[in-house]
XYZ file of C-alpha atoms in Angstrom:
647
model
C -21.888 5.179 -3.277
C -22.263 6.814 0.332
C -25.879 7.658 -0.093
C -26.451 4.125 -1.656
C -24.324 2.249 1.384
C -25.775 4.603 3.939
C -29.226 3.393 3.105
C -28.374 -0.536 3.186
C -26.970 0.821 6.586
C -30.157 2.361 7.686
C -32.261 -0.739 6.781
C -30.312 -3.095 8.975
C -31.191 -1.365 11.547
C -35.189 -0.843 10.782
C -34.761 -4.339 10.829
C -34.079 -4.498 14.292
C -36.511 -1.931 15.490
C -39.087 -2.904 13.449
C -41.997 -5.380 14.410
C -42.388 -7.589 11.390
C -40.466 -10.672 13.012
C -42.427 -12.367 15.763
C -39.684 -13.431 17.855
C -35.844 -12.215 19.147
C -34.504 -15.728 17.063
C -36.279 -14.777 13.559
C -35.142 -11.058 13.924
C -31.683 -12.571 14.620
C -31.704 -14.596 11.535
C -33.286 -11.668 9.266
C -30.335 -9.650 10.441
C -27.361 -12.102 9.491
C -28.889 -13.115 6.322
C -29.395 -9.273 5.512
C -25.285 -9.064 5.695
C -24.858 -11.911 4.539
C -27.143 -11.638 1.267
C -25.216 -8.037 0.820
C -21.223 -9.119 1.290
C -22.364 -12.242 -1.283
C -23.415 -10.453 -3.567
C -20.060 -8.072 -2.970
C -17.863 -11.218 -3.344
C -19.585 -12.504 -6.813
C -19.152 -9.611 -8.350
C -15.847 -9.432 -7.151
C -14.863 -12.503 -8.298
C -16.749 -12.372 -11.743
C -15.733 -9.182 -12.780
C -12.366 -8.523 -11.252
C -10.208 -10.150 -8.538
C -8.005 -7.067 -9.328
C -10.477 -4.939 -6.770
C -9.513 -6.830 -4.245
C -8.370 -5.060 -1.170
C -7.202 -1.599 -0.464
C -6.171 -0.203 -3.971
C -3.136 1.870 -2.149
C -0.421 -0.692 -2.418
C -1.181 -1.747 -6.163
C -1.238 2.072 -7.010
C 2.285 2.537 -4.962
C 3.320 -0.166 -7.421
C 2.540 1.866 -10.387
C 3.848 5.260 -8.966
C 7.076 2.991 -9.344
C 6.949 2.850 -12.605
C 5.109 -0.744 -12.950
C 2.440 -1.465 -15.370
C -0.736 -3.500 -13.733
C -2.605 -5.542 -16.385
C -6.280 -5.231 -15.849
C -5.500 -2.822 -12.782
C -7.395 -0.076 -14.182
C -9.869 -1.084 -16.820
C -13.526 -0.423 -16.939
C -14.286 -4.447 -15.336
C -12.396 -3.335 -12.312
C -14.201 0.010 -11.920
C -17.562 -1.519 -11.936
C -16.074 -4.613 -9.747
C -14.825 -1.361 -7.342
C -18.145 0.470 -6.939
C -20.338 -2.652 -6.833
C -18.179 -4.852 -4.629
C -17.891 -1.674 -1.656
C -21.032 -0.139 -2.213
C -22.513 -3.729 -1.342
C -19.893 -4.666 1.358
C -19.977 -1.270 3.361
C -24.001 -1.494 3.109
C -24.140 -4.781 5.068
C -21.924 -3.718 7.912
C -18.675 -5.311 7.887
C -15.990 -3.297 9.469
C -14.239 -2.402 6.338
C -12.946 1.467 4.799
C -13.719 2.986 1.866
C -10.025 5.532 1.426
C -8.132 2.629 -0.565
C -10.972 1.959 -2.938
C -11.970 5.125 -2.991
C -8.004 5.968 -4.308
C -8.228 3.080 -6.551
C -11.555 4.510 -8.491
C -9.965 7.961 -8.681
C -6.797 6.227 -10.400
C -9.392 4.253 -12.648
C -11.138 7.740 -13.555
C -8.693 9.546 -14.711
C -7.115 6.538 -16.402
C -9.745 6.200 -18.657
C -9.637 10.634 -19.216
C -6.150 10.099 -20.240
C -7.600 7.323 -22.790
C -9.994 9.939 -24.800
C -7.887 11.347 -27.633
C -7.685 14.969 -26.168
C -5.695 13.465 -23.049
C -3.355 10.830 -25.338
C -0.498 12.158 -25.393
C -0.642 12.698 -21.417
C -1.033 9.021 -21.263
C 1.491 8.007 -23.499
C 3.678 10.346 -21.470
C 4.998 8.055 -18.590
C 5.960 11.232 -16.512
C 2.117 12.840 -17.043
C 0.864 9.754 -16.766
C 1.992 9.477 -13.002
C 1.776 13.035 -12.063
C -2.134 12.403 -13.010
C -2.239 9.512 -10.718
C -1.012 11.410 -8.030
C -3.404 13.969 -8.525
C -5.913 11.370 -8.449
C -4.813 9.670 -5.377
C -5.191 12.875 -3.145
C -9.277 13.377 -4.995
C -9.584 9.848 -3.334
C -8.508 10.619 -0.078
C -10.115 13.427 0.162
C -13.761 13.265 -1.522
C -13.666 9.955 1.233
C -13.155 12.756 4.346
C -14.042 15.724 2.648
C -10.050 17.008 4.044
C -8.417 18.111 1.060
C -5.089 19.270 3.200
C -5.100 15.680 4.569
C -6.261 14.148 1.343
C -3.062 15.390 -0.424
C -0.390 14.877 2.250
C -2.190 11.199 3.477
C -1.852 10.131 -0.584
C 1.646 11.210 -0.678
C 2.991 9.423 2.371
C 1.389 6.382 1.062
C 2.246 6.078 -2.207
C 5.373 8.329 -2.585
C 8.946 7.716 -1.441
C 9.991 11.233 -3.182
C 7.509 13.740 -4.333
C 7.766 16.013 -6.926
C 7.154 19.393 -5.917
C 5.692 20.328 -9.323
C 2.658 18.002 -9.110
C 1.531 19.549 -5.626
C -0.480 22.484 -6.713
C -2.711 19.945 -9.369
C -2.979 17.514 -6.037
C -4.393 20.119 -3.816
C -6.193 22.042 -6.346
C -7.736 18.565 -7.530
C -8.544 17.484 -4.106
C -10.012 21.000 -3.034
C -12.494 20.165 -5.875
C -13.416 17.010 -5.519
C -13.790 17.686 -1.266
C -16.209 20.839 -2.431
C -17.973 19.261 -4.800
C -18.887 16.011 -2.411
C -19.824 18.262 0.406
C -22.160 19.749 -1.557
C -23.749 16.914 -2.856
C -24.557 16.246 0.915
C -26.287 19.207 1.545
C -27.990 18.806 -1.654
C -29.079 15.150 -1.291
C -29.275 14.737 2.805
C -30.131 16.311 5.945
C -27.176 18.824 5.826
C -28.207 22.196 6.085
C -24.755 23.447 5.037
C -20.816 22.605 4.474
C -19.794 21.395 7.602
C -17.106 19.421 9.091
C -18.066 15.563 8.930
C -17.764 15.050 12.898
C -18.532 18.476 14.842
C -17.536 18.985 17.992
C -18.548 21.459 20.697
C -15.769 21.646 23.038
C -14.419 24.344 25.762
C -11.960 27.080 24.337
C -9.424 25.942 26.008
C -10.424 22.220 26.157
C -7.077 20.112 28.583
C -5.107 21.118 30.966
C -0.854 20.925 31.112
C -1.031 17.975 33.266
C -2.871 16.296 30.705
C -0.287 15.856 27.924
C 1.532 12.904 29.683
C -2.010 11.011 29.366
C -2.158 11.999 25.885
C 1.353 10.685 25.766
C -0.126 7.823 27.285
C -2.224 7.478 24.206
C 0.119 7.653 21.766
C 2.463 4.617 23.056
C -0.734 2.723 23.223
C -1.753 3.143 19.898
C 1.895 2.469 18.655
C 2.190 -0.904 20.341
C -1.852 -1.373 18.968
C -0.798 -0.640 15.510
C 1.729 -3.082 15.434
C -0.774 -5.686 16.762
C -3.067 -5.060 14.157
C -0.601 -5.643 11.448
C 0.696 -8.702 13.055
C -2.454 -10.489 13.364
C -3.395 -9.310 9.673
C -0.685 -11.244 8.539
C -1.260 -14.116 10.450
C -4.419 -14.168 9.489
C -3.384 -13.642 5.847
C -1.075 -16.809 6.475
C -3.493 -18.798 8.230
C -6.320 -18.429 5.784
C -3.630 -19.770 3.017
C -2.665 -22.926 5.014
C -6.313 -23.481 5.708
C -6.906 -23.550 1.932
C -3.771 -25.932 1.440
C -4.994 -28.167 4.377
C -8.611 -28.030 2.772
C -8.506 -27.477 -0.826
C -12.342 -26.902 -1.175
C -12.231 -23.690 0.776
C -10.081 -22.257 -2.110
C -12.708 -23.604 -4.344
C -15.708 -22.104 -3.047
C -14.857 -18.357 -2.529
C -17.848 -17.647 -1.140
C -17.457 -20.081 1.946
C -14.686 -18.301 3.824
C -16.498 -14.688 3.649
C -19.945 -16.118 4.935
C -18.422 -17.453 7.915
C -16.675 -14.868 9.057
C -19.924 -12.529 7.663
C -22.024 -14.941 10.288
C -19.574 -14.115 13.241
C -19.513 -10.736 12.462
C -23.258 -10.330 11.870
C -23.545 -12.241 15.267
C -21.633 -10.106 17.468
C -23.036 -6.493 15.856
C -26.224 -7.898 16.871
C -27.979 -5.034 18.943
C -29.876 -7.640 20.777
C -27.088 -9.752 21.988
C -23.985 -7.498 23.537
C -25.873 -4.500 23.362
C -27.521 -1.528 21.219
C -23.624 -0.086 20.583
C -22.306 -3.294 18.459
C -24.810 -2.021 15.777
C -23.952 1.310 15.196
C -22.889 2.274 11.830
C -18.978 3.698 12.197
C -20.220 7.214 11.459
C -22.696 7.413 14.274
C -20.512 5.638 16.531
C -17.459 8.616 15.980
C -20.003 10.579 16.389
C -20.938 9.691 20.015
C -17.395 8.827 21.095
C -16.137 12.651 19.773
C -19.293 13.943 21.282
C -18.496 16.304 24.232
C -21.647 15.130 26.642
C -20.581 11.865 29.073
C -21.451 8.697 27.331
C -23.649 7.659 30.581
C -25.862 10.549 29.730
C -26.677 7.565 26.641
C -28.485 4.428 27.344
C -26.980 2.613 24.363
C -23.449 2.707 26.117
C -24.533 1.879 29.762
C -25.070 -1.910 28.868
C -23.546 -2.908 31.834
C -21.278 0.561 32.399
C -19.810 2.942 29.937
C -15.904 1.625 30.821
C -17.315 -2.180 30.110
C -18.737 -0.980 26.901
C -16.037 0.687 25.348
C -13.482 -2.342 26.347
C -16.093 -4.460 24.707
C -16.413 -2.450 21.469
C -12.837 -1.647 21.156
C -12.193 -5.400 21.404
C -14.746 -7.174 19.159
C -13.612 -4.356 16.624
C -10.122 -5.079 16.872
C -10.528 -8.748 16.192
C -13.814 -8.216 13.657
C -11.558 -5.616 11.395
C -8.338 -7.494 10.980
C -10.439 -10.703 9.807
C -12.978 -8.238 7.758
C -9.844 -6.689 5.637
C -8.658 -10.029 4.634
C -11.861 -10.589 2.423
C -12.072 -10.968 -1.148
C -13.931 -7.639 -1.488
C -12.956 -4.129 -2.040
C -11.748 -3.187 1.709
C -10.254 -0.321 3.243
C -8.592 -0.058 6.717
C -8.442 3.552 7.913
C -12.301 3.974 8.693
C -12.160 0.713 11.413
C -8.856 1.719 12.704
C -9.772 5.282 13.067
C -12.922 3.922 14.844
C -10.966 2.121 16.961
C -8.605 4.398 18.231
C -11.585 7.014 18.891
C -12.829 4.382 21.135
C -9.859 3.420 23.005
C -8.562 7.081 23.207
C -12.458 7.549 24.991
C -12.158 4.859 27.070
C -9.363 6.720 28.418
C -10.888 9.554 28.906
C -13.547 8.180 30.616
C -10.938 6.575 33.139
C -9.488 10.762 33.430
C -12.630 11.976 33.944
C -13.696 9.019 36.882
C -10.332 9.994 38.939
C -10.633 13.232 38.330
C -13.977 14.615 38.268
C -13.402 17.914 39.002
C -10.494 18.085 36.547
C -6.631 18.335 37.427
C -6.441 21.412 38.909
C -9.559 21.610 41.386
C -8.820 25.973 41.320
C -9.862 26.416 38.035
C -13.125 25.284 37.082
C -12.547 25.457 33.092
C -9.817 22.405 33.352
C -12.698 19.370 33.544
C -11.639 16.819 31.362
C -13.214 16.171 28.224
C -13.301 12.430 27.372
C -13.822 13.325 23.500
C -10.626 15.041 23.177
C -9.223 12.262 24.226
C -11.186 9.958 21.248
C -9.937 12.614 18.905
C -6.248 12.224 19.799
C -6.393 8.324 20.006
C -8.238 8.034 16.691
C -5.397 9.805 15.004
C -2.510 7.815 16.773
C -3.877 4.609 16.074
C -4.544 5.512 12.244
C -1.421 7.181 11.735
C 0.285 4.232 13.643
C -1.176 1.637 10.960
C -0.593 3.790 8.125
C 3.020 4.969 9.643
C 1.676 8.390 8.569
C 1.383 11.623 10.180
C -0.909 13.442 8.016
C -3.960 11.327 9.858
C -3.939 14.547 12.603
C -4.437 16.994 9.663
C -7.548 14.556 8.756
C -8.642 14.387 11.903
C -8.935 18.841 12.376
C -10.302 19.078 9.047
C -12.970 15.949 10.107
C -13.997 17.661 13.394
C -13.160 21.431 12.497
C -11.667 21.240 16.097
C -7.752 22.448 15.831
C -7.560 23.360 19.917
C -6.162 19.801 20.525
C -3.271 20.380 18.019
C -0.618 19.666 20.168
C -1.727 16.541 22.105
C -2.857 15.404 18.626
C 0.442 15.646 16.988
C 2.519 14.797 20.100
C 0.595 11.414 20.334
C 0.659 10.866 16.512
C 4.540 11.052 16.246
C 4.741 8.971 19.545
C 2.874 6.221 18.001
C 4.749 6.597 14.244
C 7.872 6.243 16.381
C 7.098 2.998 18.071
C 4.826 1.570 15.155
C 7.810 2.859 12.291
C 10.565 0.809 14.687
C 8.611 -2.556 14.705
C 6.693 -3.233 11.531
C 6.372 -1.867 8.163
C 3.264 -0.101 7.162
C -0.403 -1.696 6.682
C -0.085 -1.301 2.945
C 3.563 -1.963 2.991
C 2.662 -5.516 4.666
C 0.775 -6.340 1.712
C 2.964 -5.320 -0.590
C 4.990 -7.609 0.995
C 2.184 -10.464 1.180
C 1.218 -9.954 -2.199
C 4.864 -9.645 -3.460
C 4.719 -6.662 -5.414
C 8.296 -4.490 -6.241
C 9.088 -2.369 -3.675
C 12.126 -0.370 -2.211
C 12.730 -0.861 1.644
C 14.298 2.661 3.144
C 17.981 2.257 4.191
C 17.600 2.196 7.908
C 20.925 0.824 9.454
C 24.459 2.465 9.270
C 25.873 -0.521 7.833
C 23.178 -0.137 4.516
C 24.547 3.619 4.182
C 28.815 1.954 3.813
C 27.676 -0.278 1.054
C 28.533 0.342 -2.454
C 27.182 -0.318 -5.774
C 29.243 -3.376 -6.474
C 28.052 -5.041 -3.195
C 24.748 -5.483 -4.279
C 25.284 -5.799 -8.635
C 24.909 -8.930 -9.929
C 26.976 -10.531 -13.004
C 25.963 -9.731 -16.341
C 25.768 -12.653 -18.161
C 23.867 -11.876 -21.363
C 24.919 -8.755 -23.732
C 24.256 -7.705 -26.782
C 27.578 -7.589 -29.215
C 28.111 -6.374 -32.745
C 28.723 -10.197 -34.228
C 25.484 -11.671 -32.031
C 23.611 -14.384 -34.266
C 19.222 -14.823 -34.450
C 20.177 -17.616 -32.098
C 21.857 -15.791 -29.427
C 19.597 -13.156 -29.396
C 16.571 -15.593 -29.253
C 18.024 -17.246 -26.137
C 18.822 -13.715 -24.486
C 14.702 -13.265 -25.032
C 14.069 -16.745 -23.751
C 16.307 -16.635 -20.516
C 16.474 -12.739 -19.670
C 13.549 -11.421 -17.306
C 14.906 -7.209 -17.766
C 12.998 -5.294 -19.726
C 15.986 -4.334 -21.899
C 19.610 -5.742 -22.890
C 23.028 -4.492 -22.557
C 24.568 -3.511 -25.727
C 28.681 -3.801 -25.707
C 31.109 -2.409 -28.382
C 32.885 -6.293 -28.190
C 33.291 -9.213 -25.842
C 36.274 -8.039 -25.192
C 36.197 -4.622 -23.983
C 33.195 -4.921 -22.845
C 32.395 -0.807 -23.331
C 28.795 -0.107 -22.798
C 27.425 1.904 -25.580
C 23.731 1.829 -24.831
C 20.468 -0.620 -24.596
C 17.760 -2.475 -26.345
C 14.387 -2.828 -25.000
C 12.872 -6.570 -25.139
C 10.449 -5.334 -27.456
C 12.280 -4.293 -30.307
C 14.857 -7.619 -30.256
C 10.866 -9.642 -30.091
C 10.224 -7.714 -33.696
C 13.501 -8.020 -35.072
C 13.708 -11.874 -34.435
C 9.745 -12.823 -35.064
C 7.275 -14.286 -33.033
C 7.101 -17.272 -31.391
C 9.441 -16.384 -28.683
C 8.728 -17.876 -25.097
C 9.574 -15.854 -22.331
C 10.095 -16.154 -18.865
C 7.859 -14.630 -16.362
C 9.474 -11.113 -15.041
C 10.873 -11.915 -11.533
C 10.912 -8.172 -11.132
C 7.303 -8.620 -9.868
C 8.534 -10.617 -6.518
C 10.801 -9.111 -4.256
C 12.447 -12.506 -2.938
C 15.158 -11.721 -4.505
C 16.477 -13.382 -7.682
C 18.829 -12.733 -10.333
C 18.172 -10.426 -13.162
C 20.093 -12.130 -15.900
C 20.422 -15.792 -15.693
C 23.956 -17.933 -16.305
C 24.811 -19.424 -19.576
C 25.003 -22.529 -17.462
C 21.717 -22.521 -15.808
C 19.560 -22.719 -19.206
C 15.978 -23.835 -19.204
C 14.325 -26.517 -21.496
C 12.510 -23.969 -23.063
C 15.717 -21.924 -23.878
C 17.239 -24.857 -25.157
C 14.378 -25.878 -27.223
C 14.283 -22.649 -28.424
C 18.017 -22.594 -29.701
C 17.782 -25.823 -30.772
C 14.724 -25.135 -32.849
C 16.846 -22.568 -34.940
C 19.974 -24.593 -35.500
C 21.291 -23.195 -39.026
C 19.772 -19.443 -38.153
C 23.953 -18.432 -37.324
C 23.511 -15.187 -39.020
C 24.657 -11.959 -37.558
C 21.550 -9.701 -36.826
C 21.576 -6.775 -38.510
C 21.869 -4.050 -35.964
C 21.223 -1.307 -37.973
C 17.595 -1.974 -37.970
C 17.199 -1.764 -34.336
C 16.842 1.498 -32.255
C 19.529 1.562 -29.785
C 18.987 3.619 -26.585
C 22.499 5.304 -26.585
C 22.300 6.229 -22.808
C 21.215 3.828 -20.688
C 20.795 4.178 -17.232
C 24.332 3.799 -15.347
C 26.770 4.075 -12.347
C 29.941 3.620 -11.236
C 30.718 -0.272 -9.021
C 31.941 2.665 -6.622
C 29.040 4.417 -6.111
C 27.440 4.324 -2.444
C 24.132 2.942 -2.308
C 22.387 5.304 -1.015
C 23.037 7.123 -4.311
C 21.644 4.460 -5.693
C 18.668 3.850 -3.345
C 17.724 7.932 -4.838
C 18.151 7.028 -8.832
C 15.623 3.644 -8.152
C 13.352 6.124 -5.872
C 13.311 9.169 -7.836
C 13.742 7.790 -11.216
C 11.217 5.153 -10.533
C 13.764 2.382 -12.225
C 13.542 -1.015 -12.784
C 17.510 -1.346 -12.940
C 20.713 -0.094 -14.143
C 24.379 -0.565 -15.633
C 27.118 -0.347 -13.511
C 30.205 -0.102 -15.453
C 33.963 0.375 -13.930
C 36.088 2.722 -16.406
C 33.425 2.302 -19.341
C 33.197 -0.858 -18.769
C 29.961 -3.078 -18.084
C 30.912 -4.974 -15.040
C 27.013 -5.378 -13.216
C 23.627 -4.890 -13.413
C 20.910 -4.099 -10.703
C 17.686 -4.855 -10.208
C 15.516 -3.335 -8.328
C 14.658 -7.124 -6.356
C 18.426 -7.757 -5.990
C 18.601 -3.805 -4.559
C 15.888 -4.478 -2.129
C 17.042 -7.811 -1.164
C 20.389 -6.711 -0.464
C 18.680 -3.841 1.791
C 16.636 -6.013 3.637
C 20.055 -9.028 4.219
C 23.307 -6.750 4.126
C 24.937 -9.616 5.598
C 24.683 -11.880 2.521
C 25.216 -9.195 -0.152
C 28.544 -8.015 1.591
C 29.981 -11.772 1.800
C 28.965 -12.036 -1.501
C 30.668 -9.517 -2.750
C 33.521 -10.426 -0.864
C 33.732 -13.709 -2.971
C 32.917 -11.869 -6.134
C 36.231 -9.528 -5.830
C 38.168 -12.844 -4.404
C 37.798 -13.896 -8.125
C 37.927 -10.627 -9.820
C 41.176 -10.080 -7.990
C 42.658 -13.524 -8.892
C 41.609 -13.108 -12.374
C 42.928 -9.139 -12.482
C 46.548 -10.396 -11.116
C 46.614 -13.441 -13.272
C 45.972 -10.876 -16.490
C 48.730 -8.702 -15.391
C 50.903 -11.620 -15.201
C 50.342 -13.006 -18.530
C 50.043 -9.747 -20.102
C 54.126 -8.865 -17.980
C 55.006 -12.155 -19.533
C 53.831 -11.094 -23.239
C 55.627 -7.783 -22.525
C 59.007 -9.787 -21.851
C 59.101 -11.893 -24.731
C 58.015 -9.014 -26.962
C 60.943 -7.083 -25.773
C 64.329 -6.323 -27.940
């Protein structure tokens, strides 16, 4: 894929030098039809193949490290969608990344290893299964960087809330591998004479003075306040491309239309003729000359009008060109951009150092000059790690360059930038999570979150499973319930819970022909996970009505009854129950109250009540109104039935 995109890469810009058009205009239009003949290609096979490789990859695969199953996520159509659609799309030169795909054909791979009979029973394992795709995650980081360290602790920070500590040898020693074996397929296959770091460096021993760590500081706000920019505008621009395709309808029609204009305005302003030589560089030549020790003015590609002009240019255009570029229907990463981006502002600063001081800080000691690419190497690891709210992008960035003597301004400007960025917004993949309303689990990040208790955010169980329960019943439970599995209760009256029954088995025990609801665990709006008798649907009552004389009592025998469901106590604190949803990567669970079922949760109504404590609190305020009402007015009739029963 790299050698193949490099080399689309390489022509675009043969096009430019070469002499085959007669005129500035016709090499103009060669170049934007080159991009644009590349990235349409990219979003037809996209589109034909599968829409599921679409995007980044990371969020979806967060979603299954939950616990979710993703139809069509990880089949063979997506793969070849994958490789096609970003091959093509990082050939023409759009300003996309290639770590989230990159993640997302790992996860494919070893999906379809675990298919082959001698992996089966890994697969069929649910608890293999995702300590494979873990595994698999840090091989995509880190055959994309060739950083294994930063491969395995990037994946985990982005698609782990709690990480077992048993899976982190087979992550490193899978990522080690695959970050060997695709460095030396580049010496093999290209001009590398041997395993080096991507993006070498050749600065001083002791490359920035003391003084210098409040502009590295400096940096780091920056990038926080830049990272939470660039996930603003990407969901506005997320927003505004869906109102544009509700204001005009054919837009949503043609898919192609929406990519080729925004291919043309990116093709236009990357044109080496117009702005200057620098908008045309490929991402991996530009690092390289913005990490590169020697002054950018010593390079007449950046002096188009003055190095400072340049770089506010570049940084600029890139800024706005990447947060419309991600948004395409193509397979599209974010960290390569935003890494490029920070590299360039963190230069641009120290090209600003190095102008007011030219002789460095201290003018006594002639080894303190400042380095302007130190400074690229700290900002492009803020301004990633502030987009990615991770701090594993400054181990990425040492193994990248091999240069570890900036350690501390790296890390000091990284967490300066998590802190802001972390306080603001949610992550880049978080925000589509959010876009794309897949489950997730928002942290607990208020004191109020940490005093709530089970029964503030549990919602009424309205459909159980009894001993006398009729075809009928049990067909509207099916029609009406959107959990995965049903309550089962010794008796409507005493309401013990004695275990569970998965959808599944109640479908075979009461036939086909059953019409279900779709699963509102996939949107985190909210939403209730069992529905009241009162509120039925036409298609539950056509359902019942359809079996009218089917009153018989199902015969429970037949069905396999999980005997220990899931459960808490309505006392438990949430935060307790924030760890069983993170750790055991649930979809819900029983709370009872002295045996008793009393609630359910789902993981929507837990994140909903995380994300609006408010409501959930007054609502359970009403809900123990009534339960206290209803408790008193039982003790008085059952005082009453004591008196008259007296002698």
């Amino acid at each position: 894929m790299d050698m193949i995109a490099d080399f689309l890469l390489v022509q675009r810009t043969v096009i430019f030098e070469s002499n085959f058009a007669p005129s500035a205009v016709s090499k103009y239009v060669v170049w934007v039809l080159y991009m644009q003949g590349l990235l349409l290609v990219a979003v037809l096979v996209t589109r034909v193949l599968s829409t599921q490789a679409i995007g980044s990859g990371i969020p979806e695969m967060k979603t299954i490290m939950r616990g979710f199953e993703m139809p069509g996520f990880l089949n063979m159509r997506t793969f070849i969608a994958t490789i096609v659609g970003l091959t093509l799309s990082v050939g023409s030169g759009i300003p996309i990344g290639k770590e989230g795909p990159f993640v997302h054909v790992a996860c494919m791979v070893s999906n379809g290893l675990m298919q082959l009979p001698c992996f089966k029973s890994i697969y069929l394992n649910q608890h293999h299964r995702l300590a494979i795709f873990s595994a698999a995650c840090a091989v995509g980081v880190s055959c994309n960087f060739a950083a294994p360290i930063g491969g395995v602790m990037f994946s985990i920070e982005v698609t782990a809330t709690y990480f077992a500590v048993s899976n982190y040898w087979r992550a490193f020693f899978s990522a080690v591998c695959g970050a060997f074996l695709f460095r030396l397929l580049a010496v093999f296959f290209t001009t590398e004479y041997t395993i080096t770091a991507m993006f070498t460096t050749g600065f001083d021993r002791f490359p920035f003075d003391v003084s210098e760590m409040i502009a590295f500081v400096f940096v780091g706000v920056v990038c926080g306040f830049l990272g939470i920019l660039f996930i603003w505008l990407h969901g506005v621009v997320i927003r505004f491309r869906a109102w544009l395709h509700i204001k005009f309808p054919f837009l949503q029609e043609s898919v192609v239309l929406y990519p080729m204009i925004i291919c043309c305005i990116v093709a236009t302003l990357q044109y080496p003729g117009l702005i200057g030589r620098y908008m045309g560089f490929p991402p991996k030549v530009a690092i390289d000359h913005l990490f590169s020790s020697d002054p950018l003015d010593h390079q007449d590609q950046w002096d188009h009008p003055n190095v400072l002009v340049a770089l506010c240019v570049f940084f600029s255009l890139n800024f706005i060109m990447t947060v419309f570029a991600v948004g395409l229907a193509i397979p599209a990463g974010v960290f390569v951009p935003v890494f490029l981006m920070g590299a360039t502002f963190g230069r641009l600063v120290g090209e600003l150092m190095l102008d007011w001081f030219p002789n460095g800080i201290d003018v006594t000691d002639p080894s303190s000059i400042i380095i302007p690419g130190g400074y690229a190497i700290v900002g492009a690891a803020a301004l990633s790690g502030a987009v990615t709210h991770t701090v594993s992008t400054s181990v990425i960035v040492f193994e990248l360059t091999g240069q570890i003597d900036h350690i501390l301004p790296v890390m000091i400007a990284v967490l300066v930038a998590n802190l802001i960025a972390q306080l603001s917004v949610p992550s880049f993949y978080e925000s589509i999570i959010q876009i794309k309303n897949l489950p997730y689990l928002p942290d607990l990040l208020t004191s109020k979150q940490y005093k709530l208790t089970a029964q503030d955010v549990m919602q009424q169980v309205n459909y159980f499973i009894h001993p006398q329960a009729t075809y009928r019943q049990v067909r509207l439970i099916l029609v009406e319930c959107v959990l995965e599995s049903v309550p089962v209760v010794a008796s409507k009256e005493t309401m013990i819970l004695v275990g569970s029954i998965s959808r599944s088995a109640l479908e075979v025990l009461v036939g086909d022909g059953v019409q279900t609801v779709p699963n509102t665990l996939m949107s985190t709006s909210g939403g209730r996970g069992y529905i009241p008798l009162d509120e039925e649907s036409s298609a539950a009552k056509d359902a019942a009505n359809a079996n009218m004389g089917d009153d018989e009592v199902v015969p429970w025998w037949r069905v396999k009854i999980e005997t220990a469901p899931v459960q808490m106590v309505a006392e438990s604190p949430v935060v307790k129950v924030h760890q069983m949803f993170a750790l055991m990567a649930l979809k819900h669970v029983y709370i009872t109250r002295m045996g008793r079922l009393v609630g359910v949760i789902s993981l929507a109504a837990l994140a909903e009540s995380i994300k609006h404590p408010k409501v959930s609190t007054l609502k359970r305020r009403r809900r123990l109104s009534i339960q206290e009402a209803q408790a008193r007015a039982e003790g008085h009739r059952e005082g009453t039935e004591d008196v008259s029963n007296a002698p």
